Amino acid sequence: MAVLVASDLDRTLIYSAGALSLTMPDARAPRLLCVEVHESRPLSYLTETSAQLLGELGDAAVFVPTTTRTRKQYERINLPGPAPRYAICANGGHLLVDGVSDEDWHGRVQARLADECAPLDEVRAYLAEHADPVWLRKLRVAEDLFAYLVVERELLPEDWVKDLAVWAENRGWTVSLQGRKIYAVPKPLTKSAAMREVARRTGAGLTLAAGDSLLDADLLLAADRGWRPGHGELADAGWAGPAVVALPERGVLAGERILREFLRTVRAEG
């Protein structure tokens, strides 16, 4: 029976320098492997142990990187192990097959967005009008599907994200705060729908998932089994799902634990 493993990347399997340890003392820091370089600067890492585990997982299951990153941002990542046949980008807006976006899938997503939620232009205009230049650093539109802000967290008013979430909810959008980024994403744009499509194409009989943010909640609930780390938006909210394990590990070691859980489960099913 094929097992499909759909995992979020940032702050789940790979970590920026600022998110590596969270609480880990320097003396206990593991050896790291850089998996992303941008403009000649190393950006993202995983532990060498995670690299080995990921290679083993790629041989044992259908591993599907699942991310809110755009296709261009995803392509900067060089994960160890076999090159994944499938990848989910732009929060499910693009399903990559051997590195190329599936046009049929993308068209179906666009049709759903046109029918089920307020248009992107309305949301972008609201963000531009209400974001304060005191704490706003960038306003970006990703793949013509959703928008996000890059902010100075320490200057961000405490209730601003909550107020935005209420406004967005009434228009069929959701809001997620991840590190220095505030995402505004249409509700019909989901990682779970793309995961189900890959499961259909591969004939997977079991689906496993992991993620740390609100945008991963639907993915975790849709999978047969899921894991979330002890850090991140879901952990901060005390979020739980019936088949989701809340792990105690935080930071880059949570990535190791998630990969061990994936492998243990895949091998038990084999």
Tab-separated table of C-alpha atoms in Angstrom:
chain	number	residue	atom	x	y	z
A	1	MET	CA	0.000	0.000	0.000
A	2	ALA	CA	1.427	3.359	-1.021
A	3	VAL	CA	1.798	5.884	1.786
A	4	LEU	CA	1.645	9.588	0.972
A	5	VAL	CA	3.533	11.991	3.253
A	6	ALA	CA	2.547	15.650	2.817
A	7	SER	CA	4.638	17.923	4.994
A	8	ASP	CA	4.883	21.654	5.433
A	9	LEU	CA	8.447	22.922	5.068
A	10	ASP	CA	9.244	26.203	6.860
A	11	ARG	CA	9.381	25.812	10.640
A	12	THR	CA	8.254	22.188	10.267
A	13	LEU	CA	11.072	20.407	8.405
A	14	ILE	CA	13.393	23.319	7.532
A	15	TYR	CA	14.346	26.332	9.634
A	16	SER	CA	15.777	29.792	9.159
A	17	ALA	CA	18.664	30.864	11.374
A	18	GLY	CA	16.261	32.745	13.635
A	19	ALA	CA	13.961	29.742	14.082
A	20	LEU	CA	16.597	27.023	14.529
A	21	SER	CA	16.677	26.589	18.279
A	22	LEU	CA	13.856	28.565	19.902
A	23	THR	CA	14.930	27.296	23.325
A	24	MET	CA	17.949	25.058	22.618
A	25	PRO	CA	21.276	25.984	24.276
A	26	ASP	CA	24.225	26.489	21.930
A	27	ALA	CA	26.122	23.620	23.531
A	28	ARG	CA	23.403	21.161	22.435
A	29	ALA	CA	23.037	22.482	18.894
A	30	PRO	CA	23.214	19.645	16.312
A	31	ARG	CA	25.208	19.665	13.094
A	32	LEU	CA	23.269	21.411	10.343
A	33	LEU	CA	22.904	21.160	6.582
A	34	CYS	CA	21.991	24.243	4.557
A	35	VAL	CA	19.164	23.500	2.090
A	36	GLU	CA	18.415	26.997	0.797
A	37	VAL	CA	20.624	29.820	-0.474
A	38	HIS	CA	19.268	33.131	-1.773
A	39	GLU	CA	21.308	36.050	-3.087
A	40	SER	CA	24.474	34.242	-1.948
A	41	ARG	CA	23.204	33.965	1.633
A	42	PRO	CA	22.290	30.717	3.402
A	43	LEU	CA	18.660	30.882	4.500
A	44	SER	CA	17.276	27.522	5.630
A	45	TYR	CA	18.634	24.470	7.395
A	46	LEU	CA	17.840	21.052	8.755
A	47	THR	CA	19.939	18.787	10.909
A	48	GLU	CA	22.231	16.217	9.325
A	49	THR	CA	20.118	13.553	11.021
A	50	SER	CA	16.995	15.021	9.410
A	51	ALA	CA	18.738	14.926	6.039
A	52	GLN	CA	19.410	11.204	6.433
A	53	LEU	CA	15.847	10.525	7.598
A	54	LEU	CA	14.403	12.500	4.692
A	55	GLY	CA	16.441	10.469	2.234
A	56	GLU	CA	15.091	7.264	3.747
A	57	LEU	CA	11.547	8.618	3.696
A	58	GLY	CA	11.804	9.520	0.014
A	59	ASP	CA	12.672	5.897	-0.766
A	60	ALA	CA	9.892	4.451	1.405
A	61	ALA	CA	6.896	6.685	0.658
A	62	VAL	CA	5.450	9.259	-1.716
A	63	PHE	CA	6.938	12.377	-0.124
A	64	VAL	CA	5.172	15.603	-1.126
A	65	PRO	CA	6.655	18.943	0.007
A	66	THR	CA	3.634	21.097	0.856
A	67	THR	CA	4.155	24.811	1.240
A	68	THR	CA	2.649	28.290	1.110
A	69	ARG	CA	5.775	29.409	-0.754
A	70	THR	CA	5.471	30.478	-4.356
A	71	ARG	CA	6.942	28.193	-6.988
A	72	LYS	CA	9.983	30.436	-7.327
A	73	GLN	CA	10.576	30.422	-3.571
A	74	TYR	CA	10.140	26.647	-3.409
A	75	GLU	CA	12.645	26.103	-6.211
A	76	ARG	CA	15.366	27.675	-4.068
A	77	ILE	CA	15.168	24.712	-1.677
A	78	ASN	CA	17.451	21.734	-2.300
A	79	LEU	CA	16.114	18.920	-0.127
A	80	PRO	CA	18.175	15.764	0.409
A	81	GLY	CA	16.920	12.464	-0.903
A	82	PRO	CA	15.151	11.558	-4.143
A	83	ALA	CA	13.599	14.471	-6.047
A	84	PRO	CA	9.875	14.478	-5.186
A	85	ARG	CA	7.596	13.683	-8.139
A	86	TYR	CA	4.896	15.938	-6.670
A	87	ALA	CA	5.039	19.194	-4.726
A	88	ILE	CA	2.279	21.504	-3.500
A	89	CYS	CA	3.037	25.240	-3.701
A	90	ALA	CA	1.152	28.500	-3.076
A	91	ASN	CA	-0.944	26.817	-0.366
A	92	GLY	CA	-2.420	24.408	-2.895
A	93	GLY	CA	-2.733	26.834	-5.793
A	94	HIS	CA	-0.078	25.002	-7.796
A	95	LEU	CA	0.448	21.258	-7.977
A	96	LEU	CA	3.887	20.567	-9.415
A	97	VAL	CA	4.454	17.346	-11.322
A	98	ASP	CA	8.146	16.786	-12.015
A	99	GLY	CA	8.673	20.486	-11.345
A	100	VAL	CA	5.958	21.753	-13.718
A	101	SER	CA	2.630	23.229	-12.597
A	102	ASP	CA	-0.369	21.098	-13.573
A	103	GLU	CA	-2.511	23.479	-15.672
A	104	ASP	CA	-5.742	21.552	-15.146
A	105	TRP	CA	-5.359	21.671	-11.362
A	106	HIS	CA	-4.499	25.371	-11.357
A	107	GLY	CA	-7.527	26.136	-13.514
A	108	ARG	CA	-9.823	24.280	-11.134
A	109	VAL	CA	-8.409	26.249	-8.207
A	110	GLN	CA	-8.926	29.571	-9.968
A	111	ALA	CA	-12.529	28.665	-10.764
A	112	ARG	CA	-13.238	27.912	-7.104
A	113	LEU	CA	-11.740	31.189	-5.967
A	114	ALA	CA	-13.828	33.154	-8.455
A	115	ASP	CA	-17.007	31.483	-7.187
A	116	GLU	CA	-16.465	31.240	-3.435
A	117	CYS	CA	-14.664	34.287	-1.986
A	118	ALA	CA	-13.988	38.004	-2.358
A	119	PRO	CA	-11.460	38.921	-5.070
A	120	LEU	CA	-7.773	39.347	-4.357
A	121	ASP	CA	-7.809	42.987	-5.437
A	122	GLU	CA	-10.277	43.863	-2.673
A	123	VAL	CA	-8.141	42.206	-0.013
A	124	ARG	CA	-4.916	43.732	-1.273
A	125	ALA	CA	-6.477	47.193	-1.291
A	126	TYR	CA	-7.660	46.748	2.290
A	127	LEU	CA	-4.203	45.665	3.420
A	128	ALA	CA	-2.551	48.602	1.670
A	129	GLU	CA	-4.972	51.050	3.287
A	130	HIS	CA	-4.862	49.687	6.851
A	131	ALA	CA	-1.241	48.560	7.283
A	132	ASP	CA	0.816	51.181	9.118
A	133	PRO	CA	4.155	52.140	7.517
A	134	VAL	CA	5.568	52.260	11.055
A	135	TRP	CA	5.601	48.453	11.180
A	136	LEU	CA	4.972	47.397	7.560
A	137	ARG	CA	8.065	46.442	5.569
A	138	LYS	CA	6.562	44.813	2.469
A	139	LEU	CA	3.187	44.033	0.910
A	140	ARG	CA	3.360	41.204	-1.593
A	141	VAL	CA	0.955	39.307	-3.840
A	142	ALA	CA	1.873	35.654	-4.351
A	143	GLU	CA	1.127	33.911	-7.643
A	144	ASP	CA	-1.979	36.142	-8.116
A	145	LEU	CA	-3.627	33.939	-5.488
A	146	PHE	CA	-3.101	35.512	-2.059
A	147	ALA	CA	-1.332	38.377	-0.278
A	148	TYR	CA	1.072	38.702	2.612
A	149	LEU	CA	2.737	41.390	4.671
A	150	VAL	CA	6.264	41.410	6.035
A	151	VAL	CA	6.196	43.281	9.339
A	152	GLU	CA	8.216	44.270	12.385
A	153	ARG	CA	6.579	42.046	14.972
A	154	GLU	CA	7.648	44.122	17.978
A	155	LEU	CA	5.896	47.191	16.506
A	156	LEU	CA	2.725	45.404	15.372
A	157	PRO	CA	-0.343	46.415	17.467
A	158	GLU	CA	-1.600	43.504	19.547
A	159	ASP	CA	-5.124	43.369	18.069
A	160	TRP	CA	-4.350	44.255	14.450
A	161	VAL	CA	-4.164	40.672	13.192
A	162	LYS	CA	-7.330	39.703	15.099
A	163	ASP	CA	-9.231	42.615	13.571
A	164	LEU	CA	-7.962	41.683	10.109
A	165	ALA	CA	-9.064	38.080	10.649
A	166	VAL	CA	-12.624	39.195	11.459
A	167	TRP	CA	-12.754	41.371	8.339
A	168	ALA	CA	-11.329	38.574	6.178
A	169	GLU	CA	-13.657	35.916	7.610
A	170	ASN	CA	-16.683	37.786	6.289
A	171	ARG	CA	-15.191	37.721	2.799
A	172	GLY	CA	-14.228	34.060	2.670
A	173	TRP	CA	-10.563	34.588	3.522
A	174	THR	CA	-8.376	33.447	6.413
A	175	VAL	CA	-5.434	35.117	8.160
A	176	SER	CA	-2.265	33.513	9.498
A	177	LEU	CA	0.640	35.077	11.408
A	178	GLN	CA	3.924	33.226	10.865
A	179	GLY	CA	7.097	34.811	12.147
A	180	ARG	CA	7.357	38.219	10.460
A	181	LYS	CA	4.707	37.453	7.837
A	182	ILE	CA	0.952	37.982	7.938
A	183	TYR	CA	-0.822	35.908	5.288
A	184	ALA	CA	-4.274	36.622	3.868
A	185	VAL	CA	-5.395	33.516	1.997
A	186	PRO	CA	-8.727	32.585	0.359
A	187	LYS	CA	-10.470	29.801	2.263
A	188	PRO	CA	-10.962	27.665	-0.869
A	189	LEU	CA	-7.179	27.722	-1.416
A	190	THR	CA	-6.086	24.737	0.674
A	191	LYS	CA	-3.220	22.336	0.994
A	192	SER	CA	-5.664	19.542	1.842
A	193	ALA	CA	-7.429	19.659	-1.542
A	194	ALA	CA	-4.106	19.342	-3.344
A	195	MET	CA	-3.042	16.505	-1.054
A	196	ARG	CA	-6.243	14.607	-1.857
A	197	GLU	CA	-5.552	15.064	-5.566
A	198	VAL	CA	-2.053	13.591	-5.209
A	199	ALA	CA	-3.454	10.711	-3.154
A	200	ARG	CA	-5.960	10.023	-5.948
A	201	ARG	CA	-3.250	10.058	-8.618
A	202	THR	CA	-0.850	7.832	-6.689
A	203	GLY	CA	-3.440	5.465	-5.234
A	204	ALA	CA	-2.139	6.114	-1.723
A	205	GLY	CA	-4.005	4.140	0.905
A	206	LEU	CA	-2.658	6.131	3.855
A	207	THR	CA	-1.932	9.842	4.160
A	208	LEU	CA	0.392	11.415	6.743
A	209	ALA	CA	0.941	15.137	7.321
A	210	ALA	CA	2.779	17.668	9.480
A	211	GLY	CA	2.641	21.435	9.899
A	212	ASP	CA	2.901	24.254	12.403
A	213	SER	CA	0.611	27.073	11.206
A	214	LEU	CA	-3.078	27.836	10.823
A	215	LEU	CA	-2.662	27.274	7.094
A	216	ASP	CA	-1.664	23.672	7.874
A	217	ALA	CA	-4.743	22.899	9.987
A	218	ASP	CA	-6.863	21.694	7.064
A	219	LEU	CA	-3.982	19.495	5.873
A	220	LEU	CA	-3.598	17.890	9.293
A	221	LEU	CA	-7.334	17.264	9.610
A	222	ALA	CA	-7.563	15.766	6.119
A	223	ALA	CA	-4.693	13.304	6.646
A	224	ASP	CA	-5.194	9.919	8.266
A	225	ARG	CA	-2.508	10.848	10.816
A	226	GLY	CA	-0.778	14.122	11.559
A	227	TRP	CA	1.862	15.742	13.757
A	228	ARG	CA	2.510	19.318	14.792
A	229	PRO	CA	5.624	20.663	16.564
A	230	GLY	CA	5.645	22.269	19.997
A	231	HIS	CA	6.125	25.730	18.451
A	232	GLY	CA	4.226	27.795	15.949
A	233	GLU	CA	0.770	29.219	15.458
A	234	LEU	CA	-1.103	25.974	16.165
A	235	ALA	CA	0.888	25.228	19.306
A	236	ASP	CA	0.412	28.769	20.603
A	237	ALA	CA	-3.348	28.377	20.169
A	238	GLY	CA	-3.412	24.916	21.772
A	239	TRP	CA	-4.932	23.587	18.548
A	240	ALA	CA	-5.705	19.856	18.385
A	241	GLY	CA	-7.223	17.395	15.939
A	242	PRO	CA	-8.614	13.901	16.501
A	243	ALA	CA	-5.746	12.157	14.652
A	244	VAL	CA	-3.081	14.822	15.243
A	245	VAL	CA	-0.238	14.352	17.728
A	246	ALA	CA	1.070	17.485	19.444
A	247	LEU	CA	4.811	16.933	19.841
A	248	PRO	CA	6.791	18.517	22.688
A	249	GLU	CA	9.903	19.235	20.591
A	250	ARG	CA	10.487	22.800	19.451
A	251	GLY	CA	12.791	24.254	16.826
A	252	VAL	CA	14.931	22.254	14.447
A	253	LEU	CA	14.777	19.121	16.631
A	254	ALA	CA	11.022	19.039	16.043
A	255	GLY	CA	11.829	18.457	12.381
A	256	GLU	CA	13.859	15.397	13.320
A	257	ARG	CA	11.042	14.024	15.480
A	258	ILE	CA	8.457	14.537	12.740
A	259	LEU	CA	10.591	12.669	10.203
A	260	ARG	CA	11.121	9.821	12.680
A	261	GLU	CA	7.350	9.588	13.190
A	262	PHE	CA	6.758	9.548	9.442
A	263	LEU	CA	9.291	6.769	8.915
A	264	ARG	CA	8.080	4.719	11.861
A	265	THR	CA	4.525	4.838	10.563
A	266	VAL	CA	5.467	4.083	6.953
A	267	ARG	CA	7.539	1.071	8.002
A	268	ALA	CA	4.805	-0.196	10.300
A	269	GLU	CA	2.368	-0.128	7.394
A	270	GLY	CA	4.868	-1.887	5.137
